[in-house]
Amino acid sequence: MDHLKEKTLSTENIYDGKIINLRVEEVELPNGKTSKRELIKHPGAVAVIAVTSDQKVLMVQQYRKALEKTIVEIPAGKLEPGEDPMETAKRELAEETGYECENLRKIISFYTSPGFADELVHLYVAEGLEKTGDQHADEDEFLDVLEVSLDEMQEMVENQTIHDAKTAYAFLYLKSQT
Amino acid sequence: MDHLKEKTLSTENIYDGKIINLRVEEVELPNGKTSKRELIKHPGAVAVIAVTSDQKVLMVQQYRKALEKTIVEIPAGKLEPGEDPMETAKRELAEETGYECENLRKIISFYTSPGFADELVHLYVAEGLEKTGDQHADEDEFLDVLEVSLDEMQEMVENQTIHDAKTAYAFLYLKSQT
């Protein structure tokens, strides 16, 4: 597949942020012409589908500044440097919902926006859930926890209350298991 | 849900690009403290699940500079200003694969990375496919078309040849229809 490869001719670092970096690259295309690529570097993230013993899915409601609105998602968070994604998943689930789990099973990893970003999301199913404490999210993170049945999730997909890629995937995955 | 809202205190435009813009905002959190948000503005995109009359899914193989590798995805592309997403979907399908379709049906719209980007992907199923021409992608776009059975897609998910959010969703969607 080397015939599709783009060679880097030059790289300009535009912004190094707290979470994302932006760089612009001049590339040589397979036909020898040049083009510009705007690229976001992201540390990667995890997301967790957690179903309680009474068959409710744990969801969080959170204001997303990029969208200027509050949306509903499954618990998720970005990887800390050197942290194993499974540990991140356990930590984020506990922080965002107050639930701990006996077991985590990896479902899939996917790139969210390969056209411009390298963010890779690792998706887990949490099994054997137990409420062990209260939500204690990061200091700049404010969220409400919801416990939602599959029927309610279906409605939320239909009325576009849920339209987040990882959460939509989680919904289809759970449906495929029933 | 207003109690979760973050108020904009100031906005700094860091970069206005060909496809994405980056701005950094200082926000007031629900508890009155302040934080910084790094936000990517994106025009939005479409993706198309297209199954041929002999039950093959049309896929494209493309080098993604953000990942520094070639990955397999369903046909997709970004919205042009003022363009109806359904028109974009028809156009991208024809440009990237050489197939036209009788009918497009919307499945879902989802945000790909709500933590930092406003990219919204509109996902369609294409029905009544006919090969009417050759691939004729954008001048800075180089790709190979693949026709893949559901069994082959399953294998590609398992060996991580497919790990793109919209394509993974499309795969589960198709599985749920069989």
Tab-separated table of C-alpha atoms in Angstrom:
chain	number	residue	atom	x	y	z
A	1	MET	CA	0.000	0.000	0.000
A	2	ASP	CA	3.072	2.195	-0.258
A	3	HIS	CA	1.723	3.699	-3.484
A	4	LEU	CA	-0.784	5.718	-1.393
A	5	LYS	CA	1.776	7.104	1.063
A	6	GLU	CA	2.340	10.838	1.543
A	7	LYS	CA	5.874	12.012	2.326
A	8	THR	CA	6.449	14.822	4.817
A	9	LEU	CA	8.284	17.761	3.234
A	10	SER	CA	8.026	20.170	6.174
A	11	THR	CA	6.257	20.448	9.526
A	12	GLU	CA	5.130	23.584	11.310
A	13	ASN	CA	4.089	23.325	14.959
A	14	ILE	CA	1.186	25.752	15.308
A	15	TYR	CA	0.031	25.025	18.846
A	16	ASP	CA	1.061	22.819	21.772
A	17	GLY	CA	-1.868	22.622	24.172
A	18	LYS	CA	-2.978	20.936	27.381
A	19	ILE	CA	-4.788	18.195	25.447
A	20	ILE	CA	-4.214	18.663	21.717
A	21	ASN	CA	-1.373	19.847	19.491
A	22	LEU	CA	-1.874	21.269	16.015
A	23	ARG	CA	0.687	20.977	13.279
A	24	VAL	CA	0.562	21.757	9.607
A	25	GLU	CA	2.572	19.626	7.217
A	26	GLU	CA	3.498	20.102	3.615
A	27	VAL	CA	3.369	16.669	1.967
A	28	GLU	CA	4.372	15.107	-1.313
A	29	LEU	CA	1.414	13.256	-2.809
A	30	PRO	CA	1.710	9.909	-4.650
A	31	ASN	CA	1.696	11.787	-7.998
A	32	GLY	CA	4.596	14.032	-6.975
A	33	LYS	CA	2.473	17.140	-6.388
A	34	THR	CA	2.336	18.798	-2.987
A	35	SER	CA	-0.490	19.531	-0.556
A	36	LYS	CA	-1.017	20.753	3.008
A	37	ARG	CA	-2.328	18.633	5.882
A	38	GLU	CA	-3.730	20.097	9.107
A	39	LEU	CA	-3.159	17.532	11.841
A	40	ILE	CA	-4.299	17.241	15.453
A	41	LYS	CA	-2.259	15.137	17.859
A	42	HIS	CA	-4.267	13.748	20.766
A	43	PRO	CA	-3.151	11.377	23.594
A	44	GLY	CA	-5.999	8.907	22.931
A	45	ALA	CA	-8.922	8.031	25.148
A	46	VAL	CA	-11.033	5.270	26.614
A	47	ALA	CA	-14.785	4.776	26.877
A	48	VAL	CA	-16.731	2.266	28.957
A	49	ILE	CA	-20.068	0.560	28.381
A	50	ALA	CA	-21.257	-0.347	31.861
A	51	VAL	CA	-24.524	-2.189	32.448
A	52	THR	CA	-25.764	-2.444	36.047
A	53	SER	CA	-27.277	-5.607	37.568
A	54	ASP	CA	-30.761	-4.219	36.824
A	55	GLN	CA	-29.879	-3.808	33.124
A	56	LYS	CA	-29.336	-0.061	33.100
A	57	VAL	CA	-26.544	1.538	31.092
A	58	LEU	CA	-24.484	4.148	32.962
A	59	MET	CA	-24.357	7.409	31.053
A	60	VAL	CA	-23.034	10.869	31.806
A	61	GLN	CA	-24.491	14.182	30.805
A	62	GLN	CA	-21.862	16.830	30.217
A	63	TYR	CA	-21.529	20.287	28.674
A	64	ARG	CA	-19.253	20.107	25.648
A	65	LYS	CA	-17.807	23.518	24.867
A	66	ALA	CA	-16.871	22.465	21.307
A	67	LEU	CA	-20.593	21.908	20.601
A	68	GLU	CA	-21.948	24.620	22.939
A	69	LYS	CA	-24.398	22.105	24.306
A	70	THR	CA	-24.962	19.401	26.896
A	71	ILE	CA	-24.873	15.878	25.499
A	72	VAL	CA	-25.240	12.352	26.825
A	73	GLU	CA	-22.292	9.959	26.481
A	74	ILE	CA	-20.973	6.774	28.014
A	75	PRO	CA	-18.213	7.409	30.606
A	76	ALA	CA	-14.942	8.299	28.904
A	77	GLY	CA	-11.692	10.106	29.396
A	78	LYS	CA	-8.312	10.736	27.885
A	79	LEU	CA	-5.232	8.629	28.533
A	80	GLU	CA	-2.641	9.957	30.964
A	81	PRO	CA	1.001	9.557	29.827
A	82	GLY	CA	2.183	5.974	30.364
A	83	GLU	CA	-1.164	4.787	31.731
A	84	ASP	CA	-2.523	1.424	30.564
A	85	PRO	CA	-5.854	2.052	28.759
A	86	MET	CA	-7.597	-0.547	30.929
A	87	GLU	CA	-6.516	1.324	34.070
A	88	THR	CA	-7.761	4.583	32.546
A	89	ALA	CA	-11.100	2.907	31.847
A	90	LYS	CA	-11.444	1.676	35.458
A	91	ARG	CA	-10.442	5.069	36.816
A	92	GLU	CA	-12.772	7.065	34.571
A	93	LEU	CA	-15.713	4.779	35.324
A	94	ALA	CA	-15.176	5.206	39.086
A	95	GLU	CA	-14.541	8.962	38.870
A	96	GLU	CA	-17.461	9.747	36.600
A	97	THR	CA	-20.100	7.385	38.031
A	98	GLY	CA	-18.988	6.115	41.470
A	99	TYR	CA	-19.151	2.516	40.198
A	100	GLU	CA	-16.323	-0.005	40.274
A	101	CYS	CA	-16.235	-3.139	38.154
A	102	GLU	CA	-14.909	-6.679	38.597
A	103	ASN	CA	-13.879	-7.099	34.995
A	104	LEU	CA	-13.248	-5.049	31.858
A	105	ARG	CA	-13.396	-6.562	28.411
A	106	LYS	CA	-12.029	-4.776	25.335
A	107	ILE	CA	-14.522	-4.485	22.460
A	108	ILE	CA	-12.728	-2.423	19.847
A	109	SER	CA	-10.345	0.474	19.338
A	110	PHE	CA	-11.204	3.059	16.732
A	111	TYR	CA	-9.905	6.319	15.345
A	112	THR	CA	-12.580	8.964	15.778
A	113	SER	CA	-11.567	11.399	13.002
A	114	PRO	CA	-8.755	9.951	10.889
A	115	GLY	CA	-9.071	12.759	8.337
A	116	PHE	CA	-7.457	15.249	10.718
A	117	ALA	CA	-6.779	13.700	14.133
A	118	ASP	CA	-4.906	10.705	15.556
A	119	GLU	CA	-7.276	10.237	18.522
A	120	LEU	CA	-7.722	6.502	19.167
A	121	VAL	CA	-10.577	5.477	21.492
A	122	HIS	CA	-10.375	2.111	23.275
A	123	LEU	CA	-13.833	0.822	24.076
A	124	TYR	CA	-14.476	-1.559	26.993
A	125	VAL	CA	-17.439	-3.392	28.472
A	126	ALA	CA	-17.490	-3.288	32.278
A	127	GLU	CA	-18.878	-6.355	34.032
A	128	GLY	CA	-19.700	-7.009	37.707
A	129	LEU	CA	-20.564	-3.443	38.674
A	130	GLU	CA	-20.815	-2.222	42.240
A	131	LYS	CA	-21.519	1.270	43.481
A	132	THR	CA	-18.665	1.981	45.869
A	133	GLY	CA	-18.698	5.725	46.215
A	134	ASP	CA	-19.743	9.015	44.784
A	135	GLN	CA	-18.854	10.638	41.534
A	136	HIS	CA	-15.594	12.600	41.889
A	137	ALA	CA	-14.727	13.947	38.448
A	138	ASP	CA	-11.734	16.150	37.555
A	139	GLU	CA	-11.769	19.674	38.926
A	140	ASP	CA	-12.771	21.171	35.564
A	141	GLU	CA	-15.352	18.454	34.792
A	142	PHE	CA	-19.028	18.729	35.774
A	143	LEU	CA	-21.444	15.985	34.921
A	144	ASP	CA	-24.693	14.259	35.863
A	145	VAL	CA	-24.980	10.467	35.907
A	146	LEU	CA	-27.960	8.819	34.229
A	147	GLU	CA	-29.028	5.172	34.395
A	148	VAL	CA	-30.809	4.324	31.169
A	149	SER	CA	-32.532	1.183	29.876
A	150	LEU	CA	-31.898	-0.097	26.333
A	151	ASP	CA	-35.413	1.050	25.368
A	152	GLU	CA	-34.677	4.533	26.675
A	153	MET	CA	-31.360	4.511	24.798
A	154	GLN	CA	-33.210	3.582	21.606
A	155	GLU	CA	-35.522	6.581	22.106
A	156	MET	CA	-32.556	8.846	22.800
A	157	VAL	CA	-30.897	7.719	19.564
A	158	GLU	CA	-34.135	8.356	17.668
A	159	ASN	CA	-34.691	11.841	19.068
A	160	GLN	CA	-30.963	12.655	18.680
A	161	THR	CA	-30.321	13.079	22.408
A	162	ILE	CA	-27.559	10.542	21.820
A	163	HIS	CA	-25.391	11.371	18.883
A	164	ASP	CA	-21.864	10.745	19.989
A	165	ALA	CA	-19.896	8.166	17.966
A	166	LYS	CA	-18.601	6.002	20.855
A	167	THR	CA	-22.021	6.034	22.564
A	168	ALA	CA	-23.884	5.190	19.351
A	169	TYR	CA	-21.450	2.305	18.790
A	170	ALA	CA	-21.977	1.133	22.386
A	171	PHE	CA	-25.743	1.191	21.853
A	172	LEU	CA	-25.546	-0.973	18.709
A	173	TYR	CA	-23.110	-3.302	20.447
A	174	LEU	CA	-25.483	-3.809	23.405
A	175	LYS	CA	-28.394	-4.388	21.037
A	176	SER	CA	-26.355	-7.025	19.204
A	177	GLN	CA	-25.830	-8.867	22.527
A	178	THR	CA	-29.522	-9.143	23.446
B	1	MET	CA	-29.261	21.180	32.184
B	2	ASP	CA	-28.119	24.801	32.465
B	3	HIS	CA	-26.282	23.976	35.691
B	4	LEU	CA	-23.591	22.207	33.602
B	5	LYS	CA	-23.048	25.074	31.146
B	6	GLU	CA	-19.680	26.756	30.688
B	7	LYS	CA	-19.642	30.481	29.921
B	8	THR	CA	-17.144	31.905	27.446
B	9	LEU	CA	-14.926	34.548	29.057
B	10	SER	CA	-12.547	35.053	26.111
B	11	THR	CA	-11.735	33.488	22.760
B	12	GLU	CA	-8.386	33.376	21.001
B	13	ASN	CA	-8.299	32.324	17.343
B	14	ILE	CA	-5.104	30.325	17.007
B	15	TYR	CA	-5.426	29.003	13.449
B	16	ASP	CA	-7.827	29.311	10.529
B	17	GLY	CA	-7.102	26.486	8.124
B	18	LYS	CA	-8.343	24.922	4.907
B	19	ILE	CA	-10.413	22.339	6.819
B	20	ILE	CA	-10.148	23.015	10.536
B	21	ASN	CA	-9.921	26.073	12.788
B	22	LEU	CA	-8.425	26.033	16.267
B	23	ARG	CA	-9.490	28.386	19.007
B	24	VAL	CA	-8.716	28.466	22.678
B	25	GLU	CA	-11.362	29.724	25.064
B	26	GLU	CA	-11.217	30.721	28.680
B	27	VAL	CA	-14.439	29.529	30.287
B	28	GLU	CA	-16.238	30.005	33.580
B	29	LEU	CA	-17.111	26.606	35.057
B	30	PRO	CA	-20.388	25.851	36.881
B	31	ASN	CA	-18.604	26.410	40.243
B	32	GLY	CA	-17.367	29.868	39.240
B	33	LYS	CA	-13.748	28.788	38.653
B	34	THR	CA	-12.115	29.190	35.268
B	35	SER	CA	-10.540	26.734	32.829
B	36	LYS	CA	-9.206	26.631	29.280
B	37	ARG	CA	-10.821	24.749	26.380
B	38	GLU	CA	-8.986	23.865	23.162
B	39	LEU	CA	-11.600	23.626	20.414
B	40	ILE	CA	-11.509	22.476	16.803
B	41	LYS	CA	-14.130	23.788	14.399
B	42	HIS	CA	-14.832	21.454	11.472
B	43	PRO	CA	-17.410	21.813	8.651
B	44	GLY	CA	-18.897	18.342	9.282
B	45	ALA	CA	-18.806	15.291	7.057
B	46	VAL	CA	-20.779	12.449	5.572
B	47	ALA	CA	-20.100	8.726	5.292
B	48	VAL	CA	-21.885	6.124	3.189
B	49	ILE	CA	-22.485	2.412	3.751
B	50	ALA	CA	-22.975	1.029	0.262
B	51	VAL	CA	-23.715	-2.646	-0.334
B	52	THR	CA	-23.557	-3.899	-3.947
B	53	SER	CA	-26.090	-6.294	-5.491
B	54	ASP	CA	-23.715	-9.187	-4.762
B	55	GLN	CA	-23.622	-8.250	-1.051
B	56	LYS	CA	-20.219	-6.584	-0.984
B	57	VAL	CA	-19.554	-3.434	1.030
B	58	LEU	CA	-17.704	-0.685	-0.834
B	59	MET	CA	-14.640	0.447	1.082
B	60	VAL	CA	-11.761	2.774	0.349
B	61	GLN	CA	-8.153	2.391	1.358
B	62	GLN	CA	-6.448	5.711	1.978
B	63	TYR	CA	-3.267	7.083	3.529
B	64	ARG	CA	-4.154	9.176	6.564
B	65	LYS	CA	-1.343	11.584	7.374
B	66	ALA	CA	-2.647	12.145	10.925
B	67	LEU	CA	-2.038	8.427	11.621
B	68	GLU	CA	0.960	7.984	9.291
B	69	LYS	CA	-0.667	4.889	7.881
B	70	THR	CA	-3.072	3.535	5.288
B	71	ILE	CA	-6.447	2.537	6.686
B	72	VAL	CA	-9.684	1.107	5.334
B	73	GLU	CA	-12.865	3.183	5.669
B	74	ILE	CA	-16.301	3.458	4.134
B	75	PRO	CA	-16.531	6.290	1.553
B	76	ALA	CA	-16.694	9.677	3.269
B	77	GLY	CA	-15.942	13.323	2.805
B	78	LYS	CA	-16.409	16.717	4.321
B	79	LEU	CA	-19.364	19.017	3.675
B	80	GLU	CA	-18.888	21.888	1.263
B	81	PRO	CA	-20.377	25.222	2.419
B	82	GLY	CA	-24.153	25.257	1.870
B	83	GLU	CA	-24.243	21.714	0.483
B	84	ASP	CA	-27.034	19.391	1.627
B	85	PRO	CA	-25.427	16.418	3.426
B	86	MET	CA	-27.361	13.965	1.238
B	87	GLU	CA	-25.882	15.583	-1.903
B	88	THR	CA	-22.424	15.385	-0.352
B	89	ALA	CA	-22.992	11.692	0.323
B	90	LYS	CA	-24.032	11.008	-3.299
B	91	ARG	CA	-21.104	13.009	-4.627
B	92	GLU	CA	-18.514	11.392	-2.377
B	93	LEU	CA	-19.774	7.890	-3.161
B	94	ALA	CA	-19.521	8.545	-6.914
B	95	GLU	CA	-16.149	10.309	-6.673
B	96	GLU	CA	-14.509	7.759	-4.418
B	97	THR	CA	-15.930	4.522	-5.867
B	98	GLY	CA	-17.465	5.210	-9.317
B	99	TYR	CA	-20.856	3.938	-8.063
B	100	GLU	CA	-24.126	5.863	-8.144
B	101	CYS	CA	-27.153	4.972	-6.027
B	102	GLU	CA	-30.916	5.161	-6.485
B	103	ASN	CA	-31.649	5.998	-2.896
B	104	LEU	CA	-29.892	7.206	0.256
B	105	ARG	CA	-31.311	6.596	3.694
B	106	LYS	CA	-30.032	8.428	6.786
B	107	ILE	CA	-29.011	6.130	9.653
B	108	ILE	CA	-27.606	8.453	12.294
B	109	SER	CA	-25.594	11.614	12.814
B	110	PHE	CA	-22.870	11.561	15.426
B	111	TYR	CA	-20.177	13.792	16.832
B	112	THR	CA	-16.845	12.056	16.421
B	113	SER	CA	-14.846	13.759	19.197
B	114	PRO	CA	-17.106	15.977	21.314
B	115	GLY	CA	-14.341	16.525	23.883
B	116	PHE	CA	-12.449	18.824	21.528
B	117	ALA	CA	-14.118	19.024	18.089
B	118	ASP	CA	-17.542	19.891	16.669
B	119	GLU	CA	-17.239	17.510	13.695
B	120	LEU	CA	-20.649	15.936	13.034
B	121	VAL	CA	-20.746	12.924	10.683
B	122	HIS	CA	-23.992	12.102	8.875
B	123	LEU	CA	-24.169	8.412	8.075
B	124	TYR	CA	-26.216	7.088	5.134
B	125	VAL	CA	-27.051	3.717	3.652
B	126	ALA	CA	-26.931	3.714	-0.160
B	127	GLU	CA	-29.410	1.453	-1.937
B	128	GLY	CA	-29.756	0.500	-5.609
B	129	LEU	CA	-26.092	0.757	-6.557
B	130	GLU	CA	-24.848	0.909	-10.112
B	131	LYS	CA	-21.297	1.312	-11.352
B	132	THR	CA	-21.476	4.250	-13.733
B	133	GLY	CA	-17.914	5.385	-14.056
B	134	ASP	CA	-14.471	5.393	-12.626
B	135	GLN	CA	-13.208	6.721	-9.368
B	136	HIS	CA	-12.337	10.416	-9.705
B	137	ALA	CA	-11.341	11.653	-6.262
B	138	ASP	CA	-10.169	15.162	-5.334
B	139	GLU	CA	-6.801	16.222	-6.685
B	140	ASP	CA	-5.084	15.708	-3.319
B	141	GLU	CA	-6.863	12.414	-2.589
B	142	PHE	CA	-5.480	9.006	-3.563
B	143	LEU	CA	-7.357	5.856	-2.737
B	144	ASP	CA	-8.010	2.241	-3.690
B	145	VAL	CA	-11.527	0.809	-3.763
B	146	LEU	CA	-12.187	-2.533	-2.085
B	147	GLU	CA	-15.320	-4.662	-2.268
B	148	VAL	CA	-15.591	-6.638	0.946
B	149	SER	CA	-18.055	-9.241	2.228
B	150	LEU	CA	-19.467	-9.043	5.762
B	151	ASP	CA	-17.316	-12.060	6.713
B	152	GLU	CA	-14.226	-10.281	5.421
B	153	MET	CA	-15.262	-7.129	7.310
B	154	GLN	CA	-15.570	-9.193	10.496
B	155	GLU	CA	-12.020	-10.478	9.989
B	156	MET	CA	-10.780	-6.945	9.316
B	157	VAL	CA	-12.361	-5.726	12.560
B	158	GLU	CA	-10.759	-8.622	14.450
B	159	ASN	CA	-7.272	-8.076	13.045
B	160	GLN	CA	-7.648	-4.283	13.449
B	161	THR	CA	-7.438	-3.521	9.740
B	162	ILE	CA	-10.700	-1.665	10.327
B	163	HIS	CA	-10.582	0.638	13.276
B	164	ASP	CA	-12.283	3.799	12.184
B	165	ALA	CA	-15.353	4.872	14.196
B	166	LYS	CA	-17.787	5.433	11.308
B	167	THR	CA	-16.698	2.206	9.588
B	168	ALA	CA	-16.943	0.170	12.785
B	169	TYR	CA	-20.444	1.588	13.332
B	170	ALA	CA	-21.371	0.751	9.735
B	171	PHE	CA	-20.161	-2.822	10.263
B	172	LEU	CA	-22.304	-3.325	13.391
B	173	TYR	CA	-25.250	-1.697	11.635
B	174	LEU	CA	-24.980	-4.098	8.693
B	175	LYS	CA	-24.642	-7.061	11.042
B	176	SER	CA	-27.809	-5.948	12.859
B	177	GLN	CA	-29.691	-5.978	9.521
B	178	THR	CA	-28.815	-9.569	8.598
